[in-house]
Every structure is written in structure tokens, then in C-alpha cells.
Amino acid sequence: MSTKIYDCLKTISEKIIENKDFLTDLDREIGDADHGVNMARGFQAVIEKVPEDEADIGAALKKTGMVLLSTVGGASGPLYGTAFMDAGKVLAGKTELTGADFGASLAAAIEGIKKRGHAEKGEKTMLDALIPAYDALSEKLSGGTDFSEALDTACQAANEGIEYTKTIAATKGRASYLGDRSIGHQDPGATSLTIILETIRDFLK
Ligand code: ADP
Ligand code: MG
């Protein structure tokens, strides 16, 4: 019997593989045309290596991070690897997820990415989707909105974050080599991050 967390990871993997060409095309515009290929390879490995019967959400995410770290490559491999591992640490021992738990895991992922990538908000990276999503989720949860609705708002904020990446120049990663010529293009990493968040939202419904 597979667990809920495994099924969720499997759904994420399917969505990433479905969007492989889309993500790679985005990276072709401002990078080296490998983001979709990298992510699809990583998430394919995740569903092969994370045990289907792992009920501990934290342990499953830690394993996911380790697998991504060793298989995705590029800049995004270590960044997504760190994000999932750090999120996993926060969720160690949990077999159910509350809104507050999910918020805490996003906060840990943000800190991990910031540290590893020496990046902040506004540099045209995955953080430009993740930070607004986290902020929106936290605001809704602290106002008493339920997890599912808060997650909807978080996904909206992530999509707005993607739009925002079109308006700014990259100052981190390969896209930064283009300087202002990166303006007008959406960031591949912000896009994959949003796809992952939306998949989690849809899965939890
Ligand atoms: P590479 O750029 O090495 O080819 P990918 O194409 O897989 O790696 O991933 C590119 C994505 O990684 C970018 O779209 C951006 O979102 C993210 N990224 C790159 N550098 C950083 C960084 N220093 N901090 C945060 N995110 C970054
Ligand atoms: Mg690339």
C-alpha cells in the first residue's frame, strides 16, 4: 500500500514530467534549455527511490531532497534538494499535515534556498514565487482561513510572482548573464515551483 505522501510525490512527478518541454523552453529563452529535463529526471528518480510505504512525511521529503540533490544537477538541483530536505526536517515524524505545518515547511524551504543560493526576493528566481506564496498562506492562516482556501490564495500569489519575474532582470543564476535582456521572460524556476505548489493544492482537495 502506498502512503499519501508518496502518492503526492508521484503526482508532482507526473506534473513535472508533463511540463518538461514547457520548462525547458522557458529556460531556452534565458538560460541553457535544461530546466525541464533536469527536473523531470530528478522527479522520476524520486518516485523510484522514495519508499512507497514511507508514512513519515518528514522522512519522505528528506529522501526526496537527497534524491533531487544528486540527480537534478544545474543550479536548481542543490536548491530544490535543500528546500525539500529542510522542509522534511520541520515535518519529521508527522503523518498528517496541518496548514501551520505546511507553512513552517515553506518557511524552512525559503531559508534553505536563500542560504544555498545567496539569493533574496526580487532576483528573478524560484524565490519570487515561493516567498509571496508563503506570505499569502501565513496571512490567510493567521486570519483564520482554512488550509485549503489559504493554499488557493498561496497559489494565486505564486502565479503573480511568475508574472512579476517577467518585469525584472535576473541577478542570480545563468539568466543574470543576460542582464536587462532577461526582462520580458518568466523565470523557469519560479514556474516549476508554482507547478509543484498547485499540484500539492490539487492533491489535498
Ligand atoms: P541552471 O541554471 O544551472 O541550468 P536550471 O536551469 O535547472 O539550472 O535552473 C534554473 C533556475 O534556478 C532559475 O530559473 C532560477 O529560478 C533558479 N536559480 C538559479 N540560481 C539561483 C539562485 N542563486 N538562487 C535561487 N534560485 C536560483
Ligand atoms: Mg538551465
PDB file of C-alpha atoms and ligand atoms in Angstrom:
ATOM      1  CA  MET A   1       0.000   0.000   0.000  1.00  0.00           C
ATOM      2  CA  SER A   2       1.370   3.397  -0.909  1.00  0.00           C
ATOM      3  CA  THR A   3       1.102   6.293   1.522  1.00  0.00           C
ATOM      4  CA  LYS A   4      -0.482   9.680   0.942  1.00  0.00           C
ATOM      5  CA  ILE A   5       2.868  11.467   0.852  1.00  0.00           C
ATOM      6  CA  TYR A   6       4.175   9.003  -1.733  1.00  0.00           C
ATOM      7  CA  ASP A   7       1.057   9.495  -3.855  1.00  0.00           C
ATOM      8  CA  CYS A   8       1.503  13.255  -3.592  1.00  0.00           C
ATOM      9  CA  LEU A   9       5.151  12.998  -4.700  1.00  0.00           C
ATOM     10  CA  LYS A  10       4.059  10.762  -7.557  1.00  0.00           C
ATOM     11  CA  THR A  11       1.513  13.338  -8.696  1.00  0.00           C
ATOM     12  CA  ILE A  12       4.165  16.080  -8.522  1.00  0.00           C
ATOM     13  CA  SER A  13       6.488  13.884 -10.544  1.00  0.00           C
ATOM     14  CA  GLU A  14       3.813  13.315 -13.206  1.00  0.00           C
ATOM     15  CA  LYS A  15       3.079  17.057 -13.435  1.00  0.00           C
ATOM     16  CA  ILE A  16       6.757  17.962 -13.752  1.00  0.00           C
ATOM     17  CA  ILE A  17       7.244  15.332 -16.454  1.00  0.00           C
ATOM     18  CA  GLU A  18       4.111  16.642 -18.231  1.00  0.00           C
ATOM     19  CA  ASN A  19       5.636  20.154 -18.159  1.00  0.00           C
ATOM     20  CA  LYS A  20       9.154  19.076 -19.117  1.00  0.00           C
ATOM     21  CA  ASP A  21       9.180  20.726 -22.541  1.00  0.00           C
ATOM     22  CA  PHE A  22       7.421  23.850 -21.288  1.00  0.00           C
ATOM     23  CA  LEU A  23      10.013  24.372 -18.518  1.00  0.00           C
ATOM     24  CA  THR A  24      12.883  23.622 -20.863  1.00  0.00           C
ATOM     25  CA  ASP A  25      11.532  26.097 -23.425  1.00  0.00           C
ATOM     26  CA  LEU A  26      11.373  28.797 -20.734  1.00  0.00           C
ATOM     27  CA  ASP A  27      14.980  28.032 -19.835  1.00  0.00           C
ATOM     28  CA  ARG A  28      15.922  28.186 -23.515  1.00  0.00           C
ATOM     29  CA  GLU A  29      14.883  31.864 -23.534  1.00  0.00           C
ATOM     30  CA  ILE A  30      17.085  32.994 -20.648  1.00  0.00           C
ATOM     31  CA  GLY A  31      19.259  30.018 -19.719  1.00  0.00           C
ATOM     32  CA  ASP A  32      20.601  26.816 -21.232  1.00  0.00           C
ATOM     33  CA  ALA A  33      17.430  24.872 -22.048  1.00  0.00           C
ATOM     34  CA  ASP A  34      17.726  22.189 -19.410  1.00  0.00           C
ATOM     35  CA  HIS A  35      15.397  23.083 -16.528  1.00  0.00           C
ATOM     36  CA  GLY A  36      12.549  20.771 -17.580  1.00  0.00           C
ATOM     37  CA  VAL A  37      14.919  17.957 -18.447  1.00  0.00           C
ATOM     38  CA  ASN A  38      16.719  18.379 -15.108  1.00  0.00           C
ATOM     39  CA  MET A  39      13.529  18.451 -13.062  1.00  0.00           C
ATOM     40  CA  ALA A  40      11.899  15.549 -14.920  1.00  0.00           C
ATOM     41  CA  ARG A  41      14.992  13.384 -14.367  1.00  0.00           C
ATOM     42  CA  GLY A  42      15.019  14.303 -10.677  1.00  0.00           C
ATOM     43  CA  PHE A  43      11.357  13.624 -10.015  1.00  0.00           C
ATOM     44  CA  GLN A  44      11.468  10.380 -11.979  1.00  0.00           C
ATOM     45  CA  ALA A  45      14.240   9.283  -9.584  1.00  0.00           C
ATOM     46  CA  VAL A  46      12.184  10.475  -6.589  1.00  0.00           C
ATOM     47  CA  ILE A  47       9.301   8.101  -7.313  1.00  0.00           C
ATOM     48  CA  GLU A  48      11.767   5.255  -7.853  1.00  0.00           C
ATOM     49  CA  LYS A  49      13.764   5.882  -4.680  1.00  0.00           C
ATOM     50  CA  VAL A  50      11.339   7.136  -2.050  1.00  0.00           C
ATOM     51  CA  PRO A  51       9.751   4.051  -0.405  1.00  0.00           C
ATOM     52  CA  GLU A  52       6.057   3.805  -1.286  1.00  0.00           C
ATOM     53  CA  ASP A  53       5.192   2.790   2.276  1.00  0.00           C
ATOM     54  CA  GLU A  54       7.031   5.683   3.995  1.00  0.00           C
ATOM     55  CA  ALA A  55       4.343   7.216   6.218  1.00  0.00           C
ATOM     56  CA  ASP A  56       6.608   9.819   7.866  1.00  0.00           C
ATOM     57  CA  ILE A  57       6.133  12.943   5.720  1.00  0.00           C
ATOM     58  CA  GLY A  58       9.376  14.433   7.003  1.00  0.00           C
ATOM     59  CA  ALA A  59      11.399  11.341   6.153  1.00  0.00           C
ATOM     60  CA  ALA A  60       9.836  11.143   2.671  1.00  0.00           C
ATOM     61  CA  LEU A  61      10.656  14.794   1.968  1.00  0.00           C
ATOM     62  CA  LYS A  62      14.203  14.434   3.279  1.00  0.00           C
ATOM     63  CA  LYS A  63      14.732  11.486   0.969  1.00  0.00           C
ATOM     64  CA  THR A  64      13.166  13.497  -1.875  1.00  0.00           C
ATOM     65  CA  GLY A  65      15.652  16.301  -1.236  1.00  0.00           C
ATOM     66  CA  MET A  66      18.588  13.910  -1.232  1.00  0.00           C
ATOM     67  CA  VAL A  67      17.471  12.344  -4.497  1.00  0.00           C
ATOM     68  CA  LEU A  68      16.916  15.761  -6.145  1.00  0.00           C
ATOM     69  CA  LEU A  69      20.319  16.932  -4.929  1.00  0.00           C
ATOM     70  CA  SER A  70      22.036  14.000  -6.588  1.00  0.00           C
ATOM     71  CA  THR A  71      20.012  13.801  -9.814  1.00  0.00           C
ATOM     72  CA  VAL A  72      18.716  17.224 -10.926  1.00  0.00           C
ATOM     73  CA  GLY A  73      22.044  18.964 -11.428  1.00  0.00           C
ATOM     74  CA  GLY A  74      22.430  22.592 -12.504  1.00  0.00           C
ATOM     75  CA  ALA A  75      21.669  25.393 -10.078  1.00  0.00           C
ATOM     76  CA  SER A  76      18.201  24.139  -9.313  1.00  0.00           C
ATOM     77  CA  GLY A  77      19.304  20.661  -8.109  1.00  0.00           C
ATOM     78  CA  PRO A  78      21.070  21.808  -4.934  1.00  0.00           C
ATOM     79  CA  LEU A  79      18.386  24.471  -4.378  1.00  0.00           C
ATOM     80  CA  TYR A  80      15.380  22.151  -4.667  1.00  0.00           C
ATOM     81  CA  GLY A  81      17.387  19.490  -2.816  1.00  0.00           C
ATOM     82  CA  THR A  82      17.957  21.839   0.103  1.00  0.00           C
ATOM     83  CA  ALA A  83      14.358  23.075   0.028  1.00  0.00           C
ATOM     84  CA  PHE A  84      12.898  19.564   0.321  1.00  0.00           C
ATOM     85  CA  MET A  85      15.453  18.398   2.892  1.00  0.00           C
ATOM     86  CA  ASP A  86      14.896  21.426   5.107  1.00  0.00           C
ATOM     87  CA  ALA A  87      11.114  21.156   4.740  1.00  0.00           C
ATOM     88  CA  GLY A  88      11.467  17.482   5.697  1.00  0.00           C
ATOM     89  CA  LYS A  89      13.349  18.322   8.892  1.00  0.00           C
ATOM     90  CA  VAL A  90      10.481  20.523  10.057  1.00  0.00           C
ATOM     91  CA  LEU A  91       7.963  17.752   9.352  1.00  0.00           C
ATOM     92  CA  ALA A  92       9.937  14.904  10.931  1.00  0.00           C
ATOM     93  CA  GLY A  93       7.628  12.277  12.420  1.00  0.00           C
ATOM     94  CA  LYS A  94       4.430  13.766  11.007  1.00  0.00           C
ATOM     95  CA  THR A  95       1.938  11.579   9.198  1.00  0.00           C
ATOM     96  CA  GLU A  96      -0.701  14.306   8.755  1.00  0.00           C
ATOM     97  CA  LEU A  97      -0.235  17.881   7.618  1.00  0.00           C
ATOM     98  CA  THR A  98      -1.928  20.963   9.081  1.00  0.00           C
ATOM     99  CA  GLY A  99      -1.827  24.398   7.493  1.00  0.00           C
ATOM    100  CA  ALA A 100       0.614  25.532  10.165  1.00  0.00           C
ATOM    101  CA  ASP A 101       2.907  22.554   9.449  1.00  0.00           C
ATOM    102  CA  PHE A 102       2.833  23.322   5.750  1.00  0.00           C
ATOM    103  CA  GLY A 103       3.606  26.983   6.432  1.00  0.00           C
ATOM    104  CA  ALA A 104       6.547  26.025   8.647  1.00  0.00           C
ATOM    105  CA  SER A 105       7.904  23.720   5.941  1.00  0.00           C
ATOM    106  CA  LEU A 106       7.665  26.502   3.318  1.00  0.00           C
ATOM    107  CA  ALA A 107       9.476  28.881   5.676  1.00  0.00           C
ATOM    108  CA  ALA A 108      12.280  26.337   6.109  1.00  0.00           C
ATOM    109  CA  ALA A 109      12.476  25.822   2.345  1.00  0.00           C
ATOM    110  CA  ILE A 110      12.769  29.568   1.786  1.00  0.00           C
ATOM    111  CA  GLU A 111      15.574  29.886   4.341  1.00  0.00           C
ATOM    112  CA  GLY A 112      17.399  26.923   2.804  1.00  0.00           C
ATOM    113  CA  ILE A 113      17.180  28.327  -0.737  1.00  0.00           C
ATOM    114  CA  LYS A 114      18.239  31.801   0.404  1.00  0.00           C
ATOM    115  CA  LYS A 115      21.281  30.420   2.171  1.00  0.00           C
ATOM    116  CA  ARG A 116      22.311  27.998  -0.531  1.00  0.00           C
ATOM    117  CA  GLY A 117      21.665  30.355  -3.443  1.00  0.00           C
ATOM    118  CA  HIS A 118      22.734  33.583  -1.734  1.00  0.00           C
ATOM    119  CA  ALA A 119      19.502  34.921  -3.145  1.00  0.00           C
ATOM    120  CA  GLU A 120      16.774  37.247  -1.987  1.00  0.00           C
ATOM    121  CA  LYS A 121      13.332  38.162  -3.289  1.00  0.00           C
ATOM    122  CA  GLY A 122      13.413  40.231  -6.499  1.00  0.00           C
ATOM    123  CA  GLU A 123      16.299  38.442  -8.255  1.00  0.00           C
ATOM    124  CA  LYS A 124      14.104  36.549 -10.746  1.00  0.00           C
ATOM    125  CA  THR A 125      14.344  33.115  -9.165  1.00  0.00           C
ATOM    126  CA  MET A 126      12.089  30.444  -7.653  1.00  0.00           C
ATOM    127  CA  LEU A 127      12.008  32.610  -4.507  1.00  0.00           C
ATOM    128  CA  ASP A 128       9.834  35.130  -6.355  1.00  0.00           C
ATOM    129  CA  ALA A 129       7.072  32.531  -6.442  1.00  0.00           C
ATOM    130  CA  LEU A 130       7.790  30.861  -3.105  1.00  0.00           C
ATOM    131  CA  ILE A 131       8.094  33.896  -0.831  1.00  0.00           C
ATOM    132  CA  PRO A 132       4.810  35.537  -1.940  1.00  0.00           C
ATOM    133  CA  ALA A 133       3.095  32.142  -1.688  1.00  0.00           C
ATOM    134  CA  TYR A 134       4.338  31.696   1.864  1.00  0.00           C
ATOM    135  CA  ASP A 135       3.377  35.263   2.831  1.00  0.00           C
ATOM    136  CA  ALA A 136      -0.127  34.812   1.421  1.00  0.00           C
ATOM    137  CA  LEU A 137      -0.559  31.448   3.149  1.00  0.00           C
ATOM    138  CA  SER A 138       0.599  32.811   6.512  1.00  0.00           C
ATOM    139  CA  GLU A 139      -1.636  35.844   6.279  1.00  0.00           C
ATOM    140  CA  LYS A 140      -4.699  33.747   5.464  1.00  0.00           C
ATOM    141  CA  LEU A 141      -3.987  31.138   8.133  1.00  0.00           C
ATOM    142  CA  SER A 142      -3.431  33.720  10.838  1.00  0.00           C
ATOM    143  CA  GLY A 143      -6.721  35.360   9.848  1.00  0.00           C
ATOM    144  CA  GLY A 144      -8.493  32.056  10.468  1.00  0.00           C
ATOM    145  CA  THR A 145      -8.937  30.931   6.849  1.00  0.00           C
ATOM    146  CA  ASP A 146      -8.856  27.149   6.438  1.00  0.00           C
ATOM    147  CA  PHE A 147      -5.832  25.405   4.939  1.00  0.00           C
ATOM    148  CA  SER A 148      -7.418  24.578   1.607  1.00  0.00           C
ATOM    149  CA  GLU A 149      -8.549  28.146   0.911  1.00  0.00           C
ATOM    150  CA  ALA A 150      -5.257  29.572   2.203  1.00  0.00           C
ATOM    151  CA  LEU A 151      -3.421  27.265  -0.185  1.00  0.00           C
ATOM    152  CA  ASP A 152      -5.559  28.560  -3.068  1.00  0.00           C
ATOM    153  CA  THR A 153      -4.501  32.105  -2.201  1.00  0.00           C
ATOM    154  CA  ALA A 154      -0.875  30.984  -1.944  1.00  0.00           C
ATOM    155  CA  CYS A 155      -1.041  29.513  -5.458  1.00  0.00           C
ATOM    156  CA  GLN A 156      -2.536  32.760  -6.779  1.00  0.00           C
ATOM    157  CA  ALA A 157       0.339  34.661  -5.172  1.00  0.00           C
ATOM    158  CA  ALA A 158       2.862  32.271  -6.726  1.00  0.00           C
ATOM    159  CA  ASN A 159       1.311  32.903 -10.154  1.00  0.00           C
ATOM    160  CA  GLU A 160       1.518  36.640  -9.565  1.00  0.00           C
ATOM    161  CA  GLY A 161       5.150  36.002  -8.619  1.00  0.00           C
ATOM    162  CA  ILE A 162       5.724  34.402 -12.029  1.00  0.00           C
ATOM    163  CA  GLU A 163       4.223  37.487 -13.684  1.00  0.00           C
ATOM    164  CA  TYR A 164       6.490  39.674 -11.565  1.00  0.00           C
ATOM    165  CA  THR A 165       9.590  37.755 -12.758  1.00  0.00           C
ATOM    166  CA  LYS A 166       8.743  38.890 -16.309  1.00  0.00           C
ATOM    167  CA  THR A 167       9.177  42.519 -15.254  1.00  0.00           C
ATOM    168  CA  ILE A 168      12.628  42.272 -13.686  1.00  0.00           C
ATOM    169  CA  ALA A 169      16.167  41.411 -14.734  1.00  0.00           C
ATOM    170  CA  ALA A 170      17.860  38.336 -13.278  1.00  0.00           C
ATOM    171  CA  THR A 171      20.675  38.942 -10.856  1.00  0.00           C
ATOM    172  CA  LYS A 172      21.271  35.282  -9.928  1.00  0.00           C
ATOM    173  CA  GLY A 173      21.951  32.165 -11.974  1.00  0.00           C
ATOM    174  CA  ARG A 174      22.601  31.859 -15.699  1.00  0.00           C
ATOM    175  CA  ALA A 175      19.863  34.322 -16.650  1.00  0.00           C
ATOM    176  CA  SER A 176      21.880  37.054 -14.915  1.00  0.00           C
ATOM    177  CA  TYR A 177      24.425  36.816 -17.768  1.00  0.00           C
ATOM    178  CA  LEU A 178      21.742  38.383 -19.976  1.00  0.00           C
ATOM    179  CA  GLY A 179      21.273  41.407 -17.737  1.00  0.00           C
ATOM    180  CA  ASP A 180      18.307  43.504 -18.880  1.00  0.00           C
ATOM    181  CA  ARG A 181      17.746  41.170 -21.837  1.00  0.00           C
ATOM    182  CA  SER A 182      16.226  38.740 -19.326  1.00  0.00           C
ATOM    183  CA  ILE A 183      13.329  41.185 -18.818  1.00  0.00           C
ATOM    184  CA  GLY A 184      10.136  40.059 -20.548  1.00  0.00           C
ATOM    185  CA  HIS A 185      10.737  36.373 -19.845  1.00  0.00           C
ATOM    186  CA  GLN A 186       9.277  34.392 -16.977  1.00  0.00           C
ATOM    187  CA  ASP A 187      11.653  32.562 -14.693  1.00  0.00           C
ATOM    188  CA  PRO A 188      11.742  28.770 -15.212  1.00  0.00           C
ATOM    189  CA  GLY A 189      12.416  28.039 -11.527  1.00  0.00           C
ATOM    190  CA  ALA A 190       9.539  30.241 -10.345  1.00  0.00           C
ATOM    191  CA  THR A 191       7.388  28.349 -12.839  1.00  0.00           C
ATOM    192  CA  SER A 192       8.375  24.845 -11.673  1.00  0.00           C
ATOM    193  CA  LEU A 193       7.912  25.950  -8.071  1.00  0.00           C
ATOM    194  CA  THR A 194       4.373  27.128  -8.842  1.00  0.00           C
ATOM    195  CA  ILE A 195       3.569  23.878 -10.654  1.00  0.00           C
ATOM    196  CA  ILE A 196       4.670  21.946  -7.545  1.00  0.00           C
ATOM    197  CA  LEU A 197       2.567  24.130  -5.226  1.00  0.00           C
ATOM    198  CA  GLU A 198      -0.513  23.856  -7.450  1.00  0.00           C
ATOM    199  CA  THR A 199      -0.103  20.105  -7.599  1.00  0.00           C
ATOM    200  CA  ILE A 200       0.019  19.910  -3.791  1.00  0.00           C
ATOM    201  CA  ARG A 201      -3.121  22.089  -3.620  1.00  0.00           C
ATOM    202  CA  ASP A 202      -4.988  19.913  -6.104  1.00  0.00           C
ATOM    203  CA  PHE A 203      -3.786  16.758  -4.379  1.00  0.00           C
ATOM    204  CA  LEU A 204      -5.037  17.896  -0.974  1.00  0.00           C
ATOM    205  CA  LYS A 205      -8.512  18.692  -2.346  1.00  0.00           C
TER     206      LYS A 205
HETATM  207  P1  ADP B   1      20.981  26.023 -14.470  1.00  0.00           P
HETATM  208  O1  ADP B   1      20.674  27.481 -14.415  1.00  0.00           O
HETATM  209  O2  ADP B   1      22.236  25.667 -13.753  1.00  0.00           O
HETATM  210  O3  ADP B   1      20.923  25.480 -15.859  1.00  0.00           O
HETATM  211  P2  ADP B   1      18.296  25.099 -14.054  1.00  0.00           P
HETATM  212  O4  ADP B   1      18.060  25.516 -15.451  1.00  0.00           O
HETATM  213  O5  ADP B   1      17.851  23.725 -13.703  1.00  0.00           O
HETATM  214  O6  ADP B   1      19.805  25.290 -13.634  1.00  0.00           O
HETATM  215  O7  ADP B   1      17.510  26.082 -13.069  1.00  0.00           O
HETATM  216  C1  ADP B   1      17.412  27.460 -13.293  1.00  0.00           C
HETATM  217  C2  ADP B   1      16.548  28.068 -12.208  1.00  0.00           C
HETATM  218  O8  ADP B   1      17.208  28.006 -10.956  1.00  0.00           O
HETATM  219  C3  ADP B   1      16.276  29.547 -12.414  1.00  0.00           C
HETATM  220  O9  ADP B   1      15.150  29.739 -13.230  1.00  0.00           O
HETATM  221  C4  ADP B   1      16.086  30.094 -11.014  1.00  0.00           C
HETATM  222  O10 ADP B   1      14.731  30.050 -10.618  1.00  0.00           O
HETATM  223  C5  ADP B   1      16.860  29.122 -10.165  1.00  0.00           C
HETATM  224  N1  ADP B   1      18.090  29.724  -9.648  1.00  0.00           N
HETATM  225  C6  ADP B   1      19.263  29.845 -10.274  1.00  0.00           C
HETATM  226  N2  ADP B   1      20.190  30.403  -9.466  1.00  0.00           N
HETATM  227  C7  ADP B   1      19.559  30.640  -8.284  1.00  0.00           C
HETATM  228  C8  ADP B   1      19.967  31.176  -7.008  1.00  0.00           C
HETATM  229  N3  ADP B   1      21.205  31.580  -6.794  1.00  0.00           N
HETATM  230  N4  ADP B   1      19.039  31.246  -6.034  1.00  0.00           N
HETATM  231  C9  ADP B   1      17.765  30.822  -6.228  1.00  0.00           C
HETATM  232  N5  ADP B   1      17.339  30.299  -7.383  1.00  0.00           N
HETATM  233  C10 ADP B   1      18.210  30.200  -8.400  1.00  0.00           C
HETATM  234 MG    MG B   2      19.253  25.716 -17.066  1.00  0.00          MG
END
